[in-house]
Amino acid sequence: MSTVNAATATQQAASQQQSADTSQSAAPQIGEEFNTFIRLLTAQVRNQDPLSPMDSTQFVEQLATFSTLEQQVRSNDSLQSIATMIGDLSSMLASEWLGKTVSVESSWVPYSGKPVDYSVKVPDDADGAILNVRNGSGEAVWSEELDLSEESFNWNGATTSGETAEESLYEFGIDLYQGDQYIGTVAPQVITEVTEVASENGTMRLGTSSRLSADMASVRRVD
């Protein structure tokens, strides 16, 4: 996994240009390889024993060897180009996303002693919502009714016992109602800050200050 964070984004942009210049000067050129092969083959034919000329089968094998070498050089060049493009893309995305406030949908939310800020996607037919927080054992920790006229909410670690919740992973479920009728449960949209950009198996992912990570496509910026 290739990761870019705020401390390394600028360094990567500079080092990529230097690496590109170095690789261009050091990378073997296919034309040079071909010319070298032709010179060697010409010298071999010119200096062969007239009474025992080079076997045509051997000649074909040498041509096949060069063809394989040429394909390997092309493959290496292509892979290097792809790696460079991925590095450039990571740096570009890092500059656009690092430090930005985003919302990440997640039923499980880490609590680290700081308030958890979140919003809720409420369907048009819902007029009531209740937040339910459970610990890793499934035990109810906190419950409160949300004022849907508000755009965002937070849980500061309060518990029904009056004590502050331990730093751990908690399950958030927001039950939605239409009048007294329950119509479903949704996960919160956790509001957090992007701290790193990573390429994982060809997919760009964002790491955040809330210790949540998600595919870039599923993350929404908060203006």
PDB file of C-alpha atoms in Angstrom:
ATOM      1  CA  MET A   1       0.000   0.000   0.000  1.00  0.00           C
ATOM      2  CA  SER A   2       1.394   3.385  -1.034  1.00  0.00           C
ATOM      3  CA  THR A   3       0.575   6.083   1.522  1.00  0.00           C
ATOM      4  CA  VAL A   4       0.892   9.868   1.362  1.00  0.00           C
ATOM      5  CA  ASN A   5       0.393  12.028   4.440  1.00  0.00           C
ATOM      6  CA  ALA A   6       0.734  15.730   5.101  1.00  0.00           C
ATOM      7  CA  ALA A   7       4.410  15.454   6.090  1.00  0.00           C
ATOM      8  CA  THR A   8       5.512  13.581   2.981  1.00  0.00           C
ATOM      9  CA  ALA A   9       3.359  14.985   0.178  1.00  0.00           C
ATOM     10  CA  THR A  10       5.801  17.768  -0.747  1.00  0.00           C
ATOM     11  CA  GLN A  11       8.861  15.509  -0.459  1.00  0.00           C
ATOM     12  CA  GLN A  12       7.301  12.928  -2.764  1.00  0.00           C
ATOM     13  CA  ALA A  13       6.504  15.493  -5.439  1.00  0.00           C
ATOM     14  CA  ALA A  14      10.170  16.608  -5.535  1.00  0.00           C
ATOM     15  CA  SER A  15      11.677  13.124  -5.356  1.00  0.00           C
ATOM     16  CA  GLN A  16       9.426  11.801  -8.131  1.00  0.00           C
ATOM     17  CA  GLN A  17      10.860  14.330 -10.613  1.00  0.00           C
ATOM     18  CA  GLN A  18      14.405  13.402  -9.588  1.00  0.00           C
ATOM     19  CA  SER A  19      13.621   9.682  -9.921  1.00  0.00           C
ATOM     20  CA  ALA A  20      12.082  10.239 -13.345  1.00  0.00           C
ATOM     21  CA  ASP A  21      15.213  12.070 -14.564  1.00  0.00           C
ATOM     22  CA  THR A  22      17.484   9.323 -13.172  1.00  0.00           C
ATOM     23  CA  SER A  23      15.420   6.493 -14.634  1.00  0.00           C
ATOM     24  CA  GLN A  24      15.354   8.153 -18.063  1.00  0.00           C
ATOM     25  CA  SER A  25      19.156   8.388 -18.143  1.00  0.00           C
ATOM     26  CA  ALA A  26      19.718   4.898 -16.732  1.00  0.00           C
ATOM     27  CA  ALA A  27      16.946   2.938 -18.465  1.00  0.00           C
ATOM     28  CA  PRO A  28      18.149   0.798 -21.409  1.00  0.00           C
ATOM     29  CA  GLN A  29      16.880   1.930 -24.803  1.00  0.00           C
ATOM     30  CA  ILE A  30      15.386  -0.753 -27.048  1.00  0.00           C
ATOM     31  CA  GLY A  31      17.136   0.727 -30.099  1.00  0.00           C
ATOM     32  CA  GLU A  32      20.531   0.460 -28.363  1.00  0.00           C
ATOM     33  CA  GLU A  33      19.865  -3.167 -27.428  1.00  0.00           C
ATOM     34  CA  PHE A  34      18.937  -3.965 -31.043  1.00  0.00           C
ATOM     35  CA  ASN A  35      22.040  -2.257 -32.467  1.00  0.00           C
ATOM     36  CA  THR A  36      24.273  -4.087 -30.033  1.00  0.00           C
ATOM     37  CA  PHE A  37      22.689  -7.404 -30.985  1.00  0.00           C
ATOM     38  CA  ILE A  38      23.128  -6.706 -34.734  1.00  0.00           C
ATOM     39  CA  ARG A  39      26.802  -5.765 -34.254  1.00  0.00           C
ATOM     40  CA  LEU A  40      27.484  -8.949 -32.310  1.00  0.00           C
ATOM     41  CA  LEU A  41      25.601 -11.102 -34.822  1.00  0.00           C
ATOM     42  CA  THR A  42      27.409  -9.462 -37.765  1.00  0.00           C
ATOM     43  CA  ALA A  43      30.773 -10.032 -36.111  1.00  0.00           C
ATOM     44  CA  GLN A  44      29.836 -13.635 -35.418  1.00  0.00           C
ATOM     45  CA  VAL A  45      28.825 -14.286 -39.064  1.00  0.00           C
ATOM     46  CA  ARG A  46      31.881 -12.458 -40.425  1.00  0.00           C
ATOM     47  CA  ASN A  47      34.301 -14.427 -38.284  1.00  0.00           C
ATOM     48  CA  GLN A  48      32.649 -17.833 -38.481  1.00  0.00           C
ATOM     49  CA  ASP A  49      34.564 -20.826 -39.849  1.00  0.00           C
ATOM     50  CA  PRO A  50      33.671 -21.189 -43.564  1.00  0.00           C
ATOM     51  CA  LEU A  51      34.051 -24.936 -43.242  1.00  0.00           C
ATOM     52  CA  SER A  52      31.655 -25.011 -40.288  1.00  0.00           C
ATOM     53  CA  PRO A  53      29.138 -22.151 -40.700  1.00  0.00           C
ATOM     54  CA  MET A  54      26.675 -21.206 -38.002  1.00  0.00           C
ATOM     55  CA  ASP A  55      23.680 -23.516 -37.844  1.00  0.00           C
ATOM     56  CA  SER A  56      20.428 -21.850 -38.980  1.00  0.00           C
ATOM     57  CA  THR A  57      18.659 -23.264 -35.914  1.00  0.00           C
ATOM     58  CA  GLN A  58      21.168 -21.534 -33.665  1.00  0.00           C
ATOM     59  CA  PHE A  59      20.582 -18.295 -35.552  1.00  0.00           C
ATOM     60  CA  VAL A  60      16.830 -18.546 -35.008  1.00  0.00           C
ATOM     61  CA  GLU A  61      17.377 -19.239 -31.301  1.00  0.00           C
ATOM     62  CA  GLN A  62      19.469 -16.085 -30.995  1.00  0.00           C
ATOM     63  CA  LEU A  63      16.746 -14.056 -32.695  1.00  0.00           C
ATOM     64  CA  ALA A  64      14.170 -15.541 -30.306  1.00  0.00           C
ATOM     65  CA  THR A  65      16.410 -14.639 -27.351  1.00  0.00           C
ATOM     66  CA  PHE A  66      16.602 -11.049 -28.505  1.00  0.00           C
ATOM     67  CA  SER A  67      12.826 -10.916 -29.025  1.00  0.00           C
ATOM     68  CA  THR A  68      12.315 -12.073 -25.435  1.00  0.00           C
ATOM     69  CA  LEU A  69      14.817  -9.495 -24.175  1.00  0.00           C
ATOM     70  CA  GLU A  70      13.068  -6.741 -26.140  1.00  0.00           C
ATOM     71  CA  GLN A  71       9.679  -7.694 -24.637  1.00  0.00           C
ATOM     72  CA  GLN A  72      11.138  -7.683 -21.117  1.00  0.00           C
ATOM     73  CA  VAL A  73      12.612  -4.216 -21.649  1.00  0.00           C
ATOM     74  CA  ARG A  74       9.257  -2.950 -22.916  1.00  0.00           C
ATOM     75  CA  SER A  75       7.449  -4.534 -19.948  1.00  0.00           C
ATOM     76  CA  ASN A  76       9.865  -2.973 -17.461  1.00  0.00           C
ATOM     77  CA  ASP A  77       9.442   0.436 -19.097  1.00  0.00           C
ATOM     78  CA  SER A  78       5.643   0.075 -18.981  1.00  0.00           C
ATOM     79  CA  LEU A  79       5.675  -0.963 -15.316  1.00  0.00           C
ATOM     80  CA  GLN A  80       7.941   1.954 -14.454  1.00  0.00           C
ATOM     81  CA  SER A  81       5.564   4.337 -16.251  1.00  0.00           C
ATOM     82  CA  ILE A  82       2.578   2.921 -14.377  1.00  0.00           C
ATOM     83  CA  ALA A  83       4.376   3.208 -11.034  1.00  0.00           C
ATOM     84  CA  THR A  84       5.280   6.821 -11.817  1.00  0.00           C
ATOM     85  CA  MET A  85       1.676   7.612 -12.773  1.00  0.00           C
ATOM     86  CA  ILE A  86       0.376   6.079  -9.529  1.00  0.00           C
ATOM     87  CA  GLY A  87       2.890   8.105  -7.524  1.00  0.00           C
ATOM     88  CA  ASP A  88       1.910  11.294  -9.326  1.00  0.00           C
ATOM     89  CA  LEU A  89      -1.785  10.540  -8.780  1.00  0.00           C
ATOM     90  CA  SER A  90      -1.247   9.931  -5.060  1.00  0.00           C
ATOM     91  CA  SER A  91       0.610  13.224  -4.693  1.00  0.00           C
ATOM     92  CA  MET A  92      -2.044  15.123  -6.640  1.00  0.00           C
ATOM     93  CA  LEU A  93      -4.882  13.634  -4.588  1.00  0.00           C
ATOM     94  CA  ALA A  94      -2.962  14.228  -1.372  1.00  0.00           C
ATOM     95  CA  SER A  95      -2.711  17.933  -2.115  1.00  0.00           C
ATOM     96  CA  GLU A  96      -6.472  18.063  -2.779  1.00  0.00           C
ATOM     97  CA  TRP A  97      -7.621  16.031   0.234  1.00  0.00           C
ATOM     98  CA  LEU A  98      -5.115  16.336   3.087  1.00  0.00           C
ATOM     99  CA  GLY A  99      -6.469  18.519   5.870  1.00  0.00           C
ATOM    100  CA  LYS A 100      -9.977  18.638   4.382  1.00  0.00           C
ATOM    101  CA  THR A 101     -13.074  17.999   6.482  1.00  0.00           C
ATOM    102  CA  VAL A 102     -15.099  15.045   5.228  1.00  0.00           C
ATOM    103  CA  SER A 103     -17.906  12.761   6.325  1.00  0.00           C
ATOM    104  CA  VAL A 104     -17.464   8.987   6.447  1.00  0.00           C
ATOM    105  CA  GLU A 105     -20.439   6.670   6.906  1.00  0.00           C
ATOM    106  CA  SER A 106     -19.693   4.021   9.524  1.00  0.00           C
ATOM    107  CA  SER A 107     -21.687   2.023  12.068  1.00  0.00           C
ATOM    108  CA  TRP A 108     -18.535   1.398  14.136  1.00  0.00           C
ATOM    109  CA  VAL A 109     -16.805   4.516  15.413  1.00  0.00           C
ATOM    110  CA  PRO A 110     -13.586   4.779  17.476  1.00  0.00           C
ATOM    111  CA  TYR A 111     -13.874   6.926  20.608  1.00  0.00           C
ATOM    112  CA  SER A 112     -10.535   8.393  21.753  1.00  0.00           C
ATOM    113  CA  GLY A 113     -11.708  10.746  24.492  1.00  0.00           C
ATOM    114  CA  LYS A 114     -12.674  13.516  22.065  1.00  0.00           C
ATOM    115  CA  PRO A 115     -16.293  14.222  21.000  1.00  0.00           C
ATOM    116  CA  VAL A 116     -17.467  12.287  17.960  1.00  0.00           C
ATOM    117  CA  ASP A 117     -19.010  14.711  15.463  1.00  0.00           C
ATOM    118  CA  TYR A 118     -21.520  13.300  13.008  1.00  0.00           C
ATOM    119  CA  SER A 119     -24.488  14.080  10.800  1.00  0.00           C
ATOM    120  CA  VAL A 120     -27.470  11.976   9.729  1.00  0.00           C
ATOM    121  CA  LYS A 121     -28.997  11.284   6.324  1.00  0.00           C
ATOM    122  CA  VAL A 122     -32.690  11.546   7.144  1.00  0.00           C
ATOM    123  CA  PRO A 123     -35.332  10.429   4.608  1.00  0.00           C
ATOM    124  CA  ASP A 124     -38.167  12.838   3.864  1.00  0.00           C
ATOM    125  CA  ASP A 125     -40.771  10.712   5.636  1.00  0.00           C
ATOM    126  CA  ALA A 126     -38.873  10.628   8.975  1.00  0.00           C
ATOM    127  CA  ASP A 127     -39.683  13.160  11.665  1.00  0.00           C
ATOM    128  CA  GLY A 128     -37.910  11.581  14.652  1.00  0.00           C
ATOM    129  CA  ALA A 129     -34.510   9.998  15.348  1.00  0.00           C
ATOM    130  CA  ILE A 130     -32.856   8.352  18.349  1.00  0.00           C
ATOM    131  CA  LEU A 131     -29.127   7.671  18.664  1.00  0.00           C
ATOM    132  CA  ASN A 132     -28.186   4.364  20.287  1.00  0.00           C
ATOM    133  CA  VAL A 133     -24.562   3.664  21.231  1.00  0.00           C
ATOM    134  CA  ARG A 134     -23.385   0.144  22.126  1.00  0.00           C
ATOM    135  CA  ASN A 135     -20.030  -1.214  23.199  1.00  0.00           C
ATOM    136  CA  GLY A 136     -18.175  -4.124  21.629  1.00  0.00           C
ATOM    137  CA  SER A 137     -20.191  -6.599  23.724  1.00  0.00           C
ATOM    138  CA  GLY A 138     -23.470  -5.225  22.378  1.00  0.00           C
ATOM    139  CA  GLU A 139     -24.420  -3.559  25.678  1.00  0.00           C
ATOM    140  CA  ALA A 140     -26.274  -0.230  25.489  1.00  0.00           C
ATOM    141  CA  VAL A 141     -24.014   2.640  26.549  1.00  0.00           C
ATOM    142  CA  TRP A 142     -25.974   5.745  25.590  1.00  0.00           C
ATOM    143  CA  SER A 143     -29.270   6.771  24.000  1.00  0.00           C
ATOM    144  CA  GLU A 144     -30.638  10.185  23.123  1.00  0.00           C
ATOM    145  CA  GLU A 145     -33.267  11.775  20.915  1.00  0.00           C
ATOM    146  CA  LEU A 146     -31.896  13.951  18.118  1.00  0.00           C
ATOM    147  CA  ASP A 147     -33.285  17.288  17.033  1.00  0.00           C
ATOM    148  CA  LEU A 148     -33.602  16.876  13.272  1.00  0.00           C
ATOM    149  CA  SER A 149     -33.623  20.630  12.781  1.00  0.00           C
ATOM    150  CA  GLU A 150     -29.883  20.538  13.551  1.00  0.00           C
ATOM    151  CA  GLU A 151     -27.368  19.826  10.763  1.00  0.00           C
ATOM    152  CA  SER A 152     -24.830  17.991  12.921  1.00  0.00           C
ATOM    153  CA  PHE A 153     -24.500  16.326  16.318  1.00  0.00           C
ATOM    154  CA  ASN A 154     -21.828  14.956  18.638  1.00  0.00           C
ATOM    155  CA  TRP A 155     -21.368  12.305  21.295  1.00  0.00           C
ATOM    156  CA  ASN A 156     -18.939  13.366  23.984  1.00  0.00           C
ATOM    157  CA  GLY A 157     -18.524   9.948  25.584  1.00  0.00           C
ATOM    158  CA  ALA A 158     -21.449  10.305  27.979  1.00  0.00           C
ATOM    159  CA  THR A 159     -22.996   7.072  29.287  1.00  0.00           C
ATOM    160  CA  THR A 160     -26.278   6.226  30.992  1.00  0.00           C
ATOM    161  CA  SER A 161     -24.325   5.422  34.158  1.00  0.00           C
ATOM    162  CA  GLY A 162     -22.992   8.979  34.325  1.00  0.00           C
ATOM    163  CA  GLU A 163     -19.391   7.936  33.708  1.00  0.00           C
ATOM    164  CA  THR A 164     -17.312   8.791  30.675  1.00  0.00           C
ATOM    165  CA  ALA A 165     -16.998   5.986  28.159  1.00  0.00           C
ATOM    166  CA  GLU A 166     -13.698   4.152  27.829  1.00  0.00           C
ATOM    167  CA  GLU A 167     -11.577   4.699  24.746  1.00  0.00           C
ATOM    168  CA  SER A 168     -12.733   1.927  22.457  1.00  0.00           C
ATOM    169  CA  LEU A 169     -14.771   1.072  19.384  1.00  0.00           C
ATOM    170  CA  TYR A 170     -18.516   1.669  19.643  1.00  0.00           C
ATOM    171  CA  GLU A 171     -21.477   0.796  17.456  1.00  0.00           C
ATOM    172  CA  PHE A 172     -23.688   3.706  16.458  1.00  0.00           C
ATOM    173  CA  GLY A 173     -27.240   3.133  15.273  1.00  0.00           C
ATOM    174  CA  ILE A 174     -29.757   5.889  14.575  1.00  0.00           C
ATOM    175  CA  ASP A 175     -33.355   4.673  14.712  1.00  0.00           C
ATOM    176  CA  LEU A 176     -35.731   6.661  12.506  1.00  0.00           C
ATOM    177  CA  TYR A 177     -39.435   7.187  13.178  1.00  0.00           C
ATOM    178  CA  GLN A 178     -42.484   8.603  11.454  1.00  0.00           C
ATOM    179  CA  GLY A 179     -44.623   9.617  14.336  1.00  0.00           C
ATOM    180  CA  ASP A 180     -44.577   6.583  16.626  1.00  0.00           C
ATOM    181  CA  GLN A 181     -43.825   4.164  13.800  1.00  0.00           C
ATOM    182  CA  TYR A 182     -40.270   2.814  13.467  1.00  0.00           C
ATOM    183  CA  ILE A 183     -39.128   2.993   9.830  1.00  0.00           C
ATOM    184  CA  GLY A 184     -35.479   1.892   9.969  1.00  0.00           C
ATOM    185  CA  THR A 185     -31.959   2.357  11.303  1.00  0.00           C
ATOM    186  CA  VAL A 186     -29.106   4.217   9.612  1.00  0.00           C
ATOM    187  CA  ALA A 187     -25.412   4.707  10.349  1.00  0.00           C
ATOM    188  CA  PRO A 188     -24.037   8.160  11.167  1.00  0.00           C
ATOM    189  CA  GLN A 189     -21.924  10.234   8.815  1.00  0.00           C
ATOM    190  CA  VAL A 190     -18.830  10.775  10.970  1.00  0.00           C
ATOM    191  CA  ILE A 191     -17.326  14.238  10.424  1.00  0.00           C
ATOM    192  CA  THR A 192     -13.537  14.092  10.500  1.00  0.00           C
ATOM    193  CA  GLU A 193     -10.328  15.392   8.899  1.00  0.00           C
ATOM    194  CA  VAL A 194      -8.259  13.650   6.219  1.00  0.00           C
ATOM    195  CA  THR A 195      -4.737  12.826   7.422  1.00  0.00           C
ATOM    196  CA  GLU A 196      -3.443  10.523   4.685  1.00  0.00           C
ATOM    197  CA  VAL A 197      -4.094   9.297   1.143  1.00  0.00           C
ATOM    198  CA  ALA A 198      -3.232   5.718   0.230  1.00  0.00           C
ATOM    199  CA  SER A 199      -3.300   3.480  -2.841  1.00  0.00           C
ATOM    200  CA  GLU A 200      -4.388  -0.015  -1.833  1.00  0.00           C
ATOM    201  CA  ASN A 201      -4.766  -2.701  -4.509  1.00  0.00           C
ATOM    202  CA  GLY A 202      -5.512  -0.062  -7.105  1.00  0.00           C
ATOM    203  CA  THR A 203      -8.091   1.717  -4.935  1.00  0.00           C
ATOM    204  CA  MET A 204      -7.502   5.136  -3.407  1.00  0.00           C
ATOM    205  CA  ARG A 205      -8.320   5.260   0.307  1.00  0.00           C
ATOM    206  CA  LEU A 206      -8.367   8.079   2.838  1.00  0.00           C
ATOM    207  CA  GLY A 207      -7.221   7.881   6.448  1.00  0.00           C
ATOM    208  CA  THR A 208      -8.710  10.312   8.950  1.00  0.00           C
ATOM    209  CA  SER A 209      -8.090  11.845  12.356  1.00  0.00           C
ATOM    210  CA  SER A 210     -10.968   9.776  13.770  1.00  0.00           C
ATOM    211  CA  ARG A 211      -8.995   6.625  12.843  1.00  0.00           C
ATOM    212  CA  LEU A 212     -11.584   5.697  10.240  1.00  0.00           C
ATOM    213  CA  SER A 213     -10.499   4.874   6.692  1.00  0.00           C
ATOM    214  CA  ALA A 214     -12.663   4.552   3.593  1.00  0.00           C
ATOM    215  CA  ASP A 215     -12.559   4.357  -0.181  1.00  0.00           C
ATOM    216  CA  MET A 216     -12.321   7.817  -1.684  1.00  0.00           C
ATOM    217  CA  ALA A 217     -15.482   7.220  -3.709  1.00  0.00           C
ATOM    218  CA  SER A 218     -17.546   6.758  -0.526  1.00  0.00           C
ATOM    219  CA  VAL A 219     -16.264   9.885   1.245  1.00  0.00           C
ATOM    220  CA  ARG A 220     -18.076  13.232   1.040  1.00  0.00           C
ATOM    221  CA  ARG A 221     -16.453  16.606   1.565  1.00  0.00           C
ATOM    222  CA  VAL A 222     -17.978  18.899   4.175  1.00  0.00           C
ATOM    223  CA  ASP A 223     -17.764  22.563   3.126  1.00  0.00           C
TER     224      ASP A 223
END
